[in-house]
Short mmCIF file of C-alpha atoms in Angstrom, two decimals:
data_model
loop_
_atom_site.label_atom_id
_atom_site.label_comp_id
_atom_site.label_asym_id
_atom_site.label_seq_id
_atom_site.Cartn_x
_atom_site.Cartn_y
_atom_site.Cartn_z
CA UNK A 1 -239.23 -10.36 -43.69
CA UNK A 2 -241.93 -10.13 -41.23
CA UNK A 3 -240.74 -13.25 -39.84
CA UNK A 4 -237.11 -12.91 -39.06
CA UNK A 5 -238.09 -9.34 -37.61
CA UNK A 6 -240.51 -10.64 -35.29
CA UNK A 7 -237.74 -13.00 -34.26
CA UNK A 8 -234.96 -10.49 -33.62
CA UNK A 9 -237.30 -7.55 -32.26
CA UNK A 10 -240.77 -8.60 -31.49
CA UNK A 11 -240.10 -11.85 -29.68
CA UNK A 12 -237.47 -10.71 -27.84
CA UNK A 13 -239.48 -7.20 -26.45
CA UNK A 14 -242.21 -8.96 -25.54
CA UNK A 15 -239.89 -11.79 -23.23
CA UNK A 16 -238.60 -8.74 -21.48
CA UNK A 17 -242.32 -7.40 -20.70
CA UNK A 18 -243.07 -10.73 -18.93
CA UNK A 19 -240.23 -10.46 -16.97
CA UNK A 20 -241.12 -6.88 -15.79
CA UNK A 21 -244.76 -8.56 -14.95
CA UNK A 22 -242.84 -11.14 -13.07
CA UNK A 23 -241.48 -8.81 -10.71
CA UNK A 24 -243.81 -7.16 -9.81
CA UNK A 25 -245.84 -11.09 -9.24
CA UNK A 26 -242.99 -12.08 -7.01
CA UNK A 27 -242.50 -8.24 -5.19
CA UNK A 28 -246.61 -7.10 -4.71
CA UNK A 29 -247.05 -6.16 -1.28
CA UNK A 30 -250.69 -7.81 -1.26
CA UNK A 31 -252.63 -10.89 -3.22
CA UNK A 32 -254.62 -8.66 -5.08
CA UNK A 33 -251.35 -7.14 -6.91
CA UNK A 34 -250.20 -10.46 -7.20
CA UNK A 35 -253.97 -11.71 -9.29
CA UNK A 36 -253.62 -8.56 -11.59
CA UNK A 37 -249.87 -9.24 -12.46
CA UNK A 38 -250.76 -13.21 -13.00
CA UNK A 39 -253.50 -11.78 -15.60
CA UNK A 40 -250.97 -9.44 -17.57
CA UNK A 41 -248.80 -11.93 -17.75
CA UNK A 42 -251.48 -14.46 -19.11
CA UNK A 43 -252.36 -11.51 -21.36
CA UNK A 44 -248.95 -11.04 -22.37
CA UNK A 45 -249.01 -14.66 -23.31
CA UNK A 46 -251.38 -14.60 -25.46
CA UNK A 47 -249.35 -11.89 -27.63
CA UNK A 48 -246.22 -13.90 -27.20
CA UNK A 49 -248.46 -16.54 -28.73
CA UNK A 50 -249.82 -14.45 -31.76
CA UNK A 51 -246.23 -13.58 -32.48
CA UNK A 52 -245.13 -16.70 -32.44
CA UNK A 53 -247.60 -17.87 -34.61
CA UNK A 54 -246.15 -15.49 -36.69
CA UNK A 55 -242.86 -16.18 -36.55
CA UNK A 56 -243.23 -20.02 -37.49
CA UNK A 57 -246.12 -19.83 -39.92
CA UNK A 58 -248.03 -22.12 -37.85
CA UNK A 59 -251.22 -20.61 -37.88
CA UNK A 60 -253.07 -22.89 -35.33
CA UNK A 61 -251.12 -21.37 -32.75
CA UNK A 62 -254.19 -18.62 -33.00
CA UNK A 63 -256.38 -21.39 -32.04
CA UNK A 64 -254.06 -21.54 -28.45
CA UNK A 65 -254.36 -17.70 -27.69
CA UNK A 66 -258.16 -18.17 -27.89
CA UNK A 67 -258.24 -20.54 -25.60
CA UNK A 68 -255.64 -18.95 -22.99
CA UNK A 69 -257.53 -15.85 -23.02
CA UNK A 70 -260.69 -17.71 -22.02
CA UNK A 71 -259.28 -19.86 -18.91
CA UNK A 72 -257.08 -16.86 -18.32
CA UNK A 73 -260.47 -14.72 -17.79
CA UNK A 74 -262.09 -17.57 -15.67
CA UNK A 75 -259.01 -18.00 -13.20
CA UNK A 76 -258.99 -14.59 -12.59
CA UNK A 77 -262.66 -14.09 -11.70
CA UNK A 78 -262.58 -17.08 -10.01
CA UNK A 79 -259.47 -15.22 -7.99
CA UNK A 80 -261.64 -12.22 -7.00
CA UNK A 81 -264.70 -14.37 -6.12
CA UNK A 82 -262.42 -16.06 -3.41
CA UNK A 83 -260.39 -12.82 -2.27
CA UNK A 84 -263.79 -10.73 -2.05
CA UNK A 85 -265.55 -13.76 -0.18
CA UNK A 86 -262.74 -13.95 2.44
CA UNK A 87 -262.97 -9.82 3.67
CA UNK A 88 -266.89 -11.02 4.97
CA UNK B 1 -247.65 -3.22 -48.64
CA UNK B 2 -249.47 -5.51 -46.74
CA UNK B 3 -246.34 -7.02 -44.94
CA UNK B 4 -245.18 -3.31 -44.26
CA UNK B 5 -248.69 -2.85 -42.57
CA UNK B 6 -248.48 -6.20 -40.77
CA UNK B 7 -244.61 -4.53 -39.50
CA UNK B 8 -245.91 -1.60 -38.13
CA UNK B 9 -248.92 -3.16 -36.35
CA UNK B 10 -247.03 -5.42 -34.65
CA UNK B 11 -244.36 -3.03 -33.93
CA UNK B 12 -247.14 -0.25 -32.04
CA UNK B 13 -248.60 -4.13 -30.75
CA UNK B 14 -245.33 -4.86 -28.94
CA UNK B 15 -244.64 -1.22 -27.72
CA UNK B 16 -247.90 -1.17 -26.13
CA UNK B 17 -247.48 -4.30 -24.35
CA UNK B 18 -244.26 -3.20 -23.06
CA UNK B 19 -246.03 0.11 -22.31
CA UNK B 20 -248.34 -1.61 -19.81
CA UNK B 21 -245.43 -3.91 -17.95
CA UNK B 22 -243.37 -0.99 -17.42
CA UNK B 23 -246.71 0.95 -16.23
CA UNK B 24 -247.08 -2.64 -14.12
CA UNK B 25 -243.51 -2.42 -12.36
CA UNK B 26 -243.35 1.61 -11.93
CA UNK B 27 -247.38 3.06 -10.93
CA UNK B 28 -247.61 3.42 -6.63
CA UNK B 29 -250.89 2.01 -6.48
CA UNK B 30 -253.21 -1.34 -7.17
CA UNK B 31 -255.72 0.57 -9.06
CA UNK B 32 -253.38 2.73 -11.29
CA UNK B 33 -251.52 -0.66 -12.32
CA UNK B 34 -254.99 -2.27 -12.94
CA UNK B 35 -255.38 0.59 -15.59
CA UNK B 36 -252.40 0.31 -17.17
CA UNK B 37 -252.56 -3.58 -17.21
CA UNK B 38 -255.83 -3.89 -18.25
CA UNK B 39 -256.30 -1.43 -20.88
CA UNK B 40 -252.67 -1.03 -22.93
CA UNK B 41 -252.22 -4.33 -22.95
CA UNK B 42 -255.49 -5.47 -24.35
CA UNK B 43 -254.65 -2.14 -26.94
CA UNK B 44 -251.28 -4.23 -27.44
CA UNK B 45 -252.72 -7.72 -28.12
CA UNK B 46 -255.52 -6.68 -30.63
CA UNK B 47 -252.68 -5.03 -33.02
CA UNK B 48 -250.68 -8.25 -32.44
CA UNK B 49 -253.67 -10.10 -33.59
CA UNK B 50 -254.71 -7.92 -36.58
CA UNK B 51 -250.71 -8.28 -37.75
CA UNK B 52 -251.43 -12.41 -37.35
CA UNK B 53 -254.74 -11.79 -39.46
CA UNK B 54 -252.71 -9.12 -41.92
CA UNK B 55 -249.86 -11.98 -42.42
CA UNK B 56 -251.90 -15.37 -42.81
CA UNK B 57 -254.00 -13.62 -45.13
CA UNK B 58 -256.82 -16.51 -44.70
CA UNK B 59 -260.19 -16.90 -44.36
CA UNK B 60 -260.05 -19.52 -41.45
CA UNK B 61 -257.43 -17.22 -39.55
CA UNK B 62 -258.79 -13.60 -40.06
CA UNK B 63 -262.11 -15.36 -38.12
CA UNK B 64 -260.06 -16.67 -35.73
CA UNK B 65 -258.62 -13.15 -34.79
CA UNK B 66 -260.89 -11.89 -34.81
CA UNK B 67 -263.21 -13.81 -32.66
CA UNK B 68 -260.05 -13.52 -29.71
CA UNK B 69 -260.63 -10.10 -30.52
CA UNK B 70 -263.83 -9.49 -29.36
CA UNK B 71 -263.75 -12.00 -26.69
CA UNK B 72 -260.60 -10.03 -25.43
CA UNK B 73 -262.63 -6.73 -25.59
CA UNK B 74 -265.98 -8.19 -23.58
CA UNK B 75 -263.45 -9.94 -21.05
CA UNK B 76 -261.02 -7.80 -19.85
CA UNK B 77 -262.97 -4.59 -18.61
CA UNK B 78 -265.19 -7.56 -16.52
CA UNK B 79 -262.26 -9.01 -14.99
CA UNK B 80 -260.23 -5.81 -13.73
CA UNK B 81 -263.81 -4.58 -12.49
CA UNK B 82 -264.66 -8.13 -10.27
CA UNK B 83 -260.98 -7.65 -9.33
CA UNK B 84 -260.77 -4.03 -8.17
CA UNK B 85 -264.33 -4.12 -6.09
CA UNK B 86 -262.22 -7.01 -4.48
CA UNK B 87 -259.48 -5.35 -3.73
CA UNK B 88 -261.40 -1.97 -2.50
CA UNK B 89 -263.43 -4.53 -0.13
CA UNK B 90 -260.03 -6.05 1.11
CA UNK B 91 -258.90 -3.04 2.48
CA UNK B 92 -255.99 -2.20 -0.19
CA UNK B 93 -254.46 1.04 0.45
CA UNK B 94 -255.34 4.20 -2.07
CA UNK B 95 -252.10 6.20 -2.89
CA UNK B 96 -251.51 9.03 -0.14
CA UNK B 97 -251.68 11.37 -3.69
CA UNK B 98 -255.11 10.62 -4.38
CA UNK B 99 -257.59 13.70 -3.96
CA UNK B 100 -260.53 12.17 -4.69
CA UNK B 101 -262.30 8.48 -3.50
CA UNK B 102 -265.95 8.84 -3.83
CA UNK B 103 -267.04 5.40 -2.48
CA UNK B 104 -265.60 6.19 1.03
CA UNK B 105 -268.58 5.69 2.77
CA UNK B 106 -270.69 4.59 0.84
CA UNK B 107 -269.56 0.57 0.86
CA UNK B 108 -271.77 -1.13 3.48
CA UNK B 109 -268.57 -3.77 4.41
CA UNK B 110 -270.94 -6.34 5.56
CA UNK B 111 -273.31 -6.99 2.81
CA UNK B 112 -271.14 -5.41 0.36
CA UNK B 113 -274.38 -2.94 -0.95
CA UNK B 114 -274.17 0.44 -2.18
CA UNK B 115 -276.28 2.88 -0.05
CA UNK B 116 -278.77 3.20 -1.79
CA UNK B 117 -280.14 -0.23 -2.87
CA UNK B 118 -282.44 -2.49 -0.21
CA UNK B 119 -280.80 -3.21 3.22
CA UNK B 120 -277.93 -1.45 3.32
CA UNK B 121 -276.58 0.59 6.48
CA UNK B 122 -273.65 2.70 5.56
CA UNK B 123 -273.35 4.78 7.74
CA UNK B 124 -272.46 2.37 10.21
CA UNK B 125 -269.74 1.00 9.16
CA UNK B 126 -265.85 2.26 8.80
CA UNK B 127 -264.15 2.09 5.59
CA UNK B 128 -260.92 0.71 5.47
CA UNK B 129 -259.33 2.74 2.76
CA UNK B 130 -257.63 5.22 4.00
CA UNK B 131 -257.64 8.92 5.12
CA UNK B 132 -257.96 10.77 1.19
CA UNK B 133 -256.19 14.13 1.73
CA UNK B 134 -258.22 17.00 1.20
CA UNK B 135 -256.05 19.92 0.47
#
């Protein structure tokens, strides 16, 4: 039950939030709008991940979203070590 | 019972995920998206999670969501601060509606020092920001 609902509704609400996020990634006016829309949608990802875990029983998927959340974390400190290092 | 709980987290998990991209697309300003980015959607992912940990119903799993969890929780408010004292460096615009920016001023933009702590001169230098309307 849980898993043909999280197909119809869950999957397909989340899909739609990444491609708000993507809009605003393509249409931010500077790079720092650009970095926090990149880390939504990696955030984003890692609930699209969760639920799709879900959604095909495969529960190693969980082991994915732990990882995505830690490189996601280090690319986007890494992003605001280089865009605060290049205003000195 | 316990897949009607697992429904209903992941339901309020997917709302507030949406929540924060619409908050992404529609706020005027850099630092109002970073607070709807950073703190909804974190909000959005932990119920997705604890519906994952409701639904597997395993020992191995529950540990696993748990563990993104709390990484998820010590992460995010560090990366949306690193990234908004970046941004307020690089000069990113406040929203003309803002009544209130109390670190005009007070940035030394050389060393990047609060006045306050050892070295820093800021009186001397301009802030980028802009104007904050006083009215």
């Amino acid at each position: 039950m849980l898993q043909t609902f999280g197909f119809i509704v869950i999957l397909p609400i989340l899909s739609i939030a990444v491609l708000l996020t993507l809009f605003r990634l393509i249409k931010g006016p500077t790079l720092p709008d650009r970095v926090v829309a990149l880390d939504l949608m990696t955030t984003l990802g890692i609930g699209v991940i969760a639920a799709y875990a879900i959604v095909y029983h495969e529960p190693i998927f969980l082991d994915v979203a732990l990882i995505v959340a830690l490189v996601s974390f280090l690319g986007t400190i890494a992003f605001a070590y280089y865009v605060e290092k290049g205003t000195k | 019972m316990r897949d009607l709980i697992a429904i209903i987290f992941i339901i309020i998990g997917a709302a507030f995920m949406l929540i924060s991209a619409i908050g992404v697309i529609r706020l005027p300003d850099l630092y109002l998206r970073m607070s709807a980015s950073t703190k909804s959607s974190t909000l959005g992912v932990i119920f997705v999670l604890l519906a994952a940990a409701l639904f597997f119903d395993e020992l191995s799993v529950i540990s696993r969501a748990i563990a993104a969890i709390a990484f998820l929780l010590l992460t995010a408010p560090v990366a949306a601060h690193r990234m908004g004292r970046a941004a307020y460096f690089n000069g990113v615009p406040l929203w003309e509606g803002t009544r209130y920016n109390d670190l005009r001023g007070k940035y030394d933009q050389k060393t990047h020092l609060l006045s306050g702590s050892d070295g820093a001169k800021p009186e001397s230098s301009l802030d980028k920001t802009q104007e904050v309307i006083t009215s």
